[in-house]
mmCIF file of C-alpha atoms in Angstrom:
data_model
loop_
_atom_site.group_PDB
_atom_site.id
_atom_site.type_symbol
_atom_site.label_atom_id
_atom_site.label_comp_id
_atom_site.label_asym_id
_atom_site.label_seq_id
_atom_site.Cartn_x
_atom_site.Cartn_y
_atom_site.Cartn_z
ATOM 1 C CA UNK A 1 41.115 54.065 62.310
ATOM 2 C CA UNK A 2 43.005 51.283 60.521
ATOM 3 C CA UNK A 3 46.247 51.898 58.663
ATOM 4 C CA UNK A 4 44.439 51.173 55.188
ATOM 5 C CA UNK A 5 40.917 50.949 54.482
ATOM 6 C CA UNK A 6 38.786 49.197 52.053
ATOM 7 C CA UNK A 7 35.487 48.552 51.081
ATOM 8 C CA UNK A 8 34.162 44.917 51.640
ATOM 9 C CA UNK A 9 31.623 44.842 49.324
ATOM 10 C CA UNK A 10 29.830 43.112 48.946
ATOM 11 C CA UNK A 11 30.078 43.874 44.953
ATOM 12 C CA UNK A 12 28.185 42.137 41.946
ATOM 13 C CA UNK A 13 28.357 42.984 38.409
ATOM 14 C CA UNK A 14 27.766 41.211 35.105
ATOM 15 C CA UNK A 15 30.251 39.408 33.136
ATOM 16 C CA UNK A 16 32.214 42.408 30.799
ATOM 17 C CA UNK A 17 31.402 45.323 33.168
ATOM 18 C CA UNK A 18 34.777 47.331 33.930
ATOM 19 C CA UNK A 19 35.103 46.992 37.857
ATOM 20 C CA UNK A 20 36.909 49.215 39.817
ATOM 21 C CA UNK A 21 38.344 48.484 43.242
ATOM 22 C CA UNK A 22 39.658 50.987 46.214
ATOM 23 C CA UNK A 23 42.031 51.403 49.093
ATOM 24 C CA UNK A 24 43.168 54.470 50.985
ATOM 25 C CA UNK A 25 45.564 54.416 53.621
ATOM 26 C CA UNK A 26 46.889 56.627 56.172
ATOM 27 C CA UNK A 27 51.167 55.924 56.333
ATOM 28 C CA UNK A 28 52.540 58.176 53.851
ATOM 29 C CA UNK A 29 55.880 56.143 54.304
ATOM 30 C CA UNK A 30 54.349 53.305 52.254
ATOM 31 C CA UNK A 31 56.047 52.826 49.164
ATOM 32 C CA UNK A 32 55.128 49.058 47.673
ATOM 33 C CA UNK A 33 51.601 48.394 47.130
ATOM 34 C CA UNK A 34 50.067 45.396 46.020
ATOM 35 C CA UNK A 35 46.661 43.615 44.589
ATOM 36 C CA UNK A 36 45.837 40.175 46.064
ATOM 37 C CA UNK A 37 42.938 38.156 44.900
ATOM 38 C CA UNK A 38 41.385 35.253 47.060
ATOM 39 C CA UNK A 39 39.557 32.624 45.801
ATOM 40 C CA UNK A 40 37.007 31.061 48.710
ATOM 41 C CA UNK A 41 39.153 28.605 50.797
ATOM 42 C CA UNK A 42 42.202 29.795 49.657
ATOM 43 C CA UNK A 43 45.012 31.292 50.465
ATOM 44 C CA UNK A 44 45.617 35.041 49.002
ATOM 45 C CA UNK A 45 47.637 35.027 45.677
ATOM 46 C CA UNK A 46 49.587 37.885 44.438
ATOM 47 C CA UNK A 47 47.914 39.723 41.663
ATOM 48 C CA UNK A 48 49.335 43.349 41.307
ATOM 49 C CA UNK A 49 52.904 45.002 42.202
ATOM 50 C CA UNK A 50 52.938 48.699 42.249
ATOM 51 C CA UNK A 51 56.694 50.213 43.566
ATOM 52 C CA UNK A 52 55.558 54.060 44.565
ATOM 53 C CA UNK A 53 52.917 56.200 42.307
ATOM 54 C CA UNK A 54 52.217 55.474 38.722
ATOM 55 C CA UNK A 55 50.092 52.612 36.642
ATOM 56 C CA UNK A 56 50.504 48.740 35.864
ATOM 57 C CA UNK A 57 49.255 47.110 33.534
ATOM 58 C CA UNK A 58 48.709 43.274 33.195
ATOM 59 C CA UNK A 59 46.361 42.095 30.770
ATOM 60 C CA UNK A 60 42.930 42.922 31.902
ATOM 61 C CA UNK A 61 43.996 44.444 35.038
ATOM 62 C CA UNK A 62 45.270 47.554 35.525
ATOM 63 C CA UNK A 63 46.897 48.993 39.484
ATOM 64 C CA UNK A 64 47.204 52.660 39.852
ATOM 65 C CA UNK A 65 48.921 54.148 42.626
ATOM 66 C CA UNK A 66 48.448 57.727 43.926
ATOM 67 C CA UNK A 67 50.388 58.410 46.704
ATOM 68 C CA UNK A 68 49.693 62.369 46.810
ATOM 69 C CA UNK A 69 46.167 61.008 47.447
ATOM 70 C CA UNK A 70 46.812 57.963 49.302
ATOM 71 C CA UNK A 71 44.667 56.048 47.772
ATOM 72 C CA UNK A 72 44.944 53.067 45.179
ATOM 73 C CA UNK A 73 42.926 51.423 42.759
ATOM 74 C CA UNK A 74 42.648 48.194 40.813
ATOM 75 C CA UNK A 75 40.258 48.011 37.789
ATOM 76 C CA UNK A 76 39.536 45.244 35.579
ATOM 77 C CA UNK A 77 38.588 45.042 32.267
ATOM 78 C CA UNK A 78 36.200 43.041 30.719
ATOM 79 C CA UNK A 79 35.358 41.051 33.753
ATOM 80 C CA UNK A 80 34.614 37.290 33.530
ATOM 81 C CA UNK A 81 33.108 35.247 35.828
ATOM 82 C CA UNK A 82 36.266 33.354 37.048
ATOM 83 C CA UNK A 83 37.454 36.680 38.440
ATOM 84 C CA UNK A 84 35.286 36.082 41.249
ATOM 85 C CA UNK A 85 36.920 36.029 44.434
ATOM 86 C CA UNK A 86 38.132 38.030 47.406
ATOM 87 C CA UNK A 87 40.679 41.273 46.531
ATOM 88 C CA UNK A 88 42.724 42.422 48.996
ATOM 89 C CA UNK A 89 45.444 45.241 48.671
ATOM 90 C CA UNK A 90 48.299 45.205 50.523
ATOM 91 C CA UNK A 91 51.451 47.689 51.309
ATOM 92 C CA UNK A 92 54.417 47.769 52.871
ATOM 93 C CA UNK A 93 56.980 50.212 54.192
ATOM 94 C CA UNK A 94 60.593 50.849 51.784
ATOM 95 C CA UNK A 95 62.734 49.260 54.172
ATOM 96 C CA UNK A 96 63.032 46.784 56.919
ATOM 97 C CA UNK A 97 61.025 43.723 57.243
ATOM 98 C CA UNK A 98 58.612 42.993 54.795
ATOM 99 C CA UNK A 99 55.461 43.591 56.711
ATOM 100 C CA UNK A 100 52.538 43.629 54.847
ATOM 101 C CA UNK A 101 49.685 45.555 55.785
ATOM 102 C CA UNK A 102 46.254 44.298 54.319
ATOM 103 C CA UNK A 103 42.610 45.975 53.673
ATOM 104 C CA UNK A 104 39.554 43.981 54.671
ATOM 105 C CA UNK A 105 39.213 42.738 51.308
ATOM 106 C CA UNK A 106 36.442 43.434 48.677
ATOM 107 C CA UNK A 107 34.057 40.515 48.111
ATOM 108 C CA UNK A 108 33.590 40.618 44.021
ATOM 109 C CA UNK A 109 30.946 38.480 41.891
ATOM 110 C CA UNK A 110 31.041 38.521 38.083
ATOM 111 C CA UNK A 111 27.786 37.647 37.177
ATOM 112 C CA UNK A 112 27.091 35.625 33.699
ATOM 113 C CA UNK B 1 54.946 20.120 44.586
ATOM 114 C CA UNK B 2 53.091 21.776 46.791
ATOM 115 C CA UNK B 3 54.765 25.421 47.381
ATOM 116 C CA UNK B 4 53.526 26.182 51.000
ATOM 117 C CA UNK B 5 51.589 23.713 52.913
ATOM 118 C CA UNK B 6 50.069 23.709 56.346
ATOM 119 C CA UNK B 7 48.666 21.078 58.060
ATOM 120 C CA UNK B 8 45.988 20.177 59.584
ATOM 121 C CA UNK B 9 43.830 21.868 57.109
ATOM 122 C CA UNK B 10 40.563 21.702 59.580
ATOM 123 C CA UNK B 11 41.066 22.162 63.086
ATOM 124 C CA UNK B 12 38.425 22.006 65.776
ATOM 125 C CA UNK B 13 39.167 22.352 69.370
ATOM 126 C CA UNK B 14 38.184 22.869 72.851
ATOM 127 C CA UNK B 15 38.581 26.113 74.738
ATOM 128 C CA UNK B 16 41.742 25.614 76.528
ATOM 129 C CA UNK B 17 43.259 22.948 74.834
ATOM 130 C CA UNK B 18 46.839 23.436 73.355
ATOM 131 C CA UNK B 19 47.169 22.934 69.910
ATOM 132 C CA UNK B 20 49.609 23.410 66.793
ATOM 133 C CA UNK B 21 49.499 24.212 63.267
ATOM 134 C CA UNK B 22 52.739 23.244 60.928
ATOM 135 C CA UNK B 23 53.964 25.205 57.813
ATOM 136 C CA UNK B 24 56.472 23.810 55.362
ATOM 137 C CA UNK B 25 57.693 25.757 52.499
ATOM 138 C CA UNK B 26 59.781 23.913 49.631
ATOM 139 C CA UNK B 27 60.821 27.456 47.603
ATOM 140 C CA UNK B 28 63.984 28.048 49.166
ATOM 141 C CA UNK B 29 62.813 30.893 50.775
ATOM 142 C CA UNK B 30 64.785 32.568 53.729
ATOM 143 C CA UNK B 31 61.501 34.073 54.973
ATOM 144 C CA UNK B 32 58.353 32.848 56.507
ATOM 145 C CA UNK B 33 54.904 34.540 58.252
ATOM 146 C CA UNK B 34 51.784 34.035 60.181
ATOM 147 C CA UNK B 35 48.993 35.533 59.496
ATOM 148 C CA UNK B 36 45.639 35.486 61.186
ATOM 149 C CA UNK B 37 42.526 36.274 59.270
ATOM 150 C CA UNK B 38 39.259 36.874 61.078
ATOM 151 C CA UNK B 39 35.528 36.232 59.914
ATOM 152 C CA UNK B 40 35.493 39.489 57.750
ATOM 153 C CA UNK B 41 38.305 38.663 55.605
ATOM 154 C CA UNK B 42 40.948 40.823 57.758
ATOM 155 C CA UNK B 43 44.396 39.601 57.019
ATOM 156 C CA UNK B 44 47.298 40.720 59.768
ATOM 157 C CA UNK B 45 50.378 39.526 60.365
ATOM 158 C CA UNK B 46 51.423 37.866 63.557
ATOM 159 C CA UNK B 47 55.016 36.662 63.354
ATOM 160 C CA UNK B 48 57.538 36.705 61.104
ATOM 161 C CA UNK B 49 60.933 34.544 60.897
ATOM 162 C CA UNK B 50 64.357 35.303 58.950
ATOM 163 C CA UNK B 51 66.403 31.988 58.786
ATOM 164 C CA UNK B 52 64.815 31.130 62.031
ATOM 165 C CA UNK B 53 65.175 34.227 63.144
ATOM 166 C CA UNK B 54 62.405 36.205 64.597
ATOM 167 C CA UNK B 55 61.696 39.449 62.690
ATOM 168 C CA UNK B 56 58.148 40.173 63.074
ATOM 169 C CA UNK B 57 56.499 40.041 66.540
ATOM 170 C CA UNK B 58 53.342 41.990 66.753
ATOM 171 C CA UNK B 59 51.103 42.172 69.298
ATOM 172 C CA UNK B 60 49.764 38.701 70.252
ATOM 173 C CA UNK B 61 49.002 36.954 73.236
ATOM 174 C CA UNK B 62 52.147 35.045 74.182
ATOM 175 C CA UNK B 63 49.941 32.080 74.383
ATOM 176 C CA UNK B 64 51.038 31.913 70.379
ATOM 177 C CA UNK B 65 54.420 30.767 70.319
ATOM 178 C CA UNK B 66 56.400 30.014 66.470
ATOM 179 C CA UNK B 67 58.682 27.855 66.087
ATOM 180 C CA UNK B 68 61.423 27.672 63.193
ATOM 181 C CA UNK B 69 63.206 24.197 63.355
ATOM 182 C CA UNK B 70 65.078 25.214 59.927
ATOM 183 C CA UNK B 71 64.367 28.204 57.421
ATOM 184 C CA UNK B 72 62.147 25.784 55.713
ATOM 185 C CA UNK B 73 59.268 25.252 58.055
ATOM 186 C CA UNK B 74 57.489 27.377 60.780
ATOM 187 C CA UNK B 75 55.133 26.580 63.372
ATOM 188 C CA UNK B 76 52.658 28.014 65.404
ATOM 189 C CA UNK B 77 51.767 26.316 68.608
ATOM 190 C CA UNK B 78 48.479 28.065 70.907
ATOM 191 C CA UNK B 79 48.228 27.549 74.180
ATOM 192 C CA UNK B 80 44.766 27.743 76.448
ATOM 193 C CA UNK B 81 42.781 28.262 73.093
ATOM 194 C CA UNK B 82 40.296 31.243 73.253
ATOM 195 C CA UNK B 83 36.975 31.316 71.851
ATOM 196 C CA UNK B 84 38.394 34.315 69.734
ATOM 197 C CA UNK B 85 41.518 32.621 68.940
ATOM 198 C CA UNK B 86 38.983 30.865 66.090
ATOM 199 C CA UNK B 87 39.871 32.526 62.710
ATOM 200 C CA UNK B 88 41.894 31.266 59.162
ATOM 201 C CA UNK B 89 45.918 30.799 60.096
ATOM 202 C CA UNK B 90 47.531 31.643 56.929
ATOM 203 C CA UNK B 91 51.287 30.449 56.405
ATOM 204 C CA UNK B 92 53.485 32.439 54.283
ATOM 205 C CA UNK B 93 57.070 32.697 53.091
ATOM 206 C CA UNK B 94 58.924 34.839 50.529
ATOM 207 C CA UNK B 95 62.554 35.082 49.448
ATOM 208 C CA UNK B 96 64.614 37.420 51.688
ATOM 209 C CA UNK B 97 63.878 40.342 54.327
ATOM 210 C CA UNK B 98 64.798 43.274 52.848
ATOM 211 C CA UNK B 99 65.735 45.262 49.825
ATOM 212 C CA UNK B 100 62.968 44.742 47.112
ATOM 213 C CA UNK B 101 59.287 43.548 48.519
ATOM 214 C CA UNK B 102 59.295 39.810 47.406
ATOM 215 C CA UNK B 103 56.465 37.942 46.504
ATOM 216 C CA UNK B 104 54.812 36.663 49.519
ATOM 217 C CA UNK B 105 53.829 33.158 48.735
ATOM 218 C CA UNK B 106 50.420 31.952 51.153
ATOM 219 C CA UNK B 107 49.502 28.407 52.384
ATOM 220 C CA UNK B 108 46.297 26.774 52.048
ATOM 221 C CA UNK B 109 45.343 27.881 55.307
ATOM 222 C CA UNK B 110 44.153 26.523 58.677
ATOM 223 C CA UNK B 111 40.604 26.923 59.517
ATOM 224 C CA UNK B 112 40.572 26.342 63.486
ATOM 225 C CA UNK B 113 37.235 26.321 65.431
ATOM 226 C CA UNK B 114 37.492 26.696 69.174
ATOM 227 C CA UNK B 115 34.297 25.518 70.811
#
């Protein structure tokens, strides 16, 4: 079983749909989680910080973090079709070296 | 003003062969990565260097060797390329080891095909 799972996809929805993206992971000691988006033939980009449980909010994108559950979630709001792309989360431990551990990704398309 | 760049971008190889992939980072960073990421999307880290220190080693054939010539770059040389040594080498530095998580900063990425 890996350390933190997530659905690839893939998913399609049309442009202004609410999407809602999903990780759960199995290292309670994880404290930083994180939203990376990928655009084809790119390298990942950081999207979403989330230190320990609680909500973020950025715009149209929102991280929530419930660590009682182990599980995480990104949703985005009024999805357009540029938000097409790759999401990946990511965590890390509290301490030590910053070793991020990613899900498979979720393959998104934002349909006009 | 490229933040982290890799070269070569494309890179398609025999099996066996030894090749290498370069990383330069112009951020100021103290910290830099490898990651490998295979044909479904699955991002790990490989190797990970603190002012050319290594930090990060996880479990990879010891034919992958980095190399930190200064806190600014980091590269990845493969020797006796595998067939499943073909993947997306991602480069990747942020500001300092420890304390709060830093932004991790990817690379462009190397595509490398080993025929």
């Amino acid at each position: 079983q890996k350390e933190v799972e997530q659905d690839p996809g893939p998913l399609s929805v049309p442009e202004g749909a609410i999407v809602s993206l999903n990780c759960t992971y199995s290292n309670s000691a994880f404290q930083y989680f994180m939203w990376y988006r990928q655009y084809s033939r790119k390298g990942p980009e950081l999207l979403m910080y989330t230190y320990s449980s609680g909500n973020k909010e950025d715009g149209r994108f929102t991280a929530q973090v419930d660590k009682s559950s182990k599980y995480i979630s990104l949703f985005i709001r009024d999805s357009q079709p540029s938000d097409s792309a790759t999401y990946l989360c990511a965590m890390s431990l509290p301490s030590g070296a910053q070793k991020l551990v990613f899900g498979q990704g979720t393959r998104l398309t934002i349909n006009p | 003003d490229t933040a982290v760049s890799q070269t070569p971008k494309y890179l398609v190889t025999q099996m066996g062969n030894d090749k290498s992939i370069k990383c330069e980072q112009n951020l100021g960073h103290d910290t830099m990565y490898w990651y490998k990421q295979d044909s479904k999307k699955f991002l790990k880290i490989m190797f990970s260097y603190n002012n050319k220190e290594l930090i990060i080693n996880e479990t990879v054939p010891n034919r992958f060797s980095p190399k930190s010539p200064d806190k600014a770059h980091l590269n990845l040389h493969i020797n006796s390329l595998e067939l499943g040594d073909s993947a997306v080498y991602f480069c990747a530095s942020s500001l300092r080891v420890s304390g709060s998580r830093d932004e991790q900063f990817f690379g462009p990425g190397t595509r490398l095909t080993v025929l």
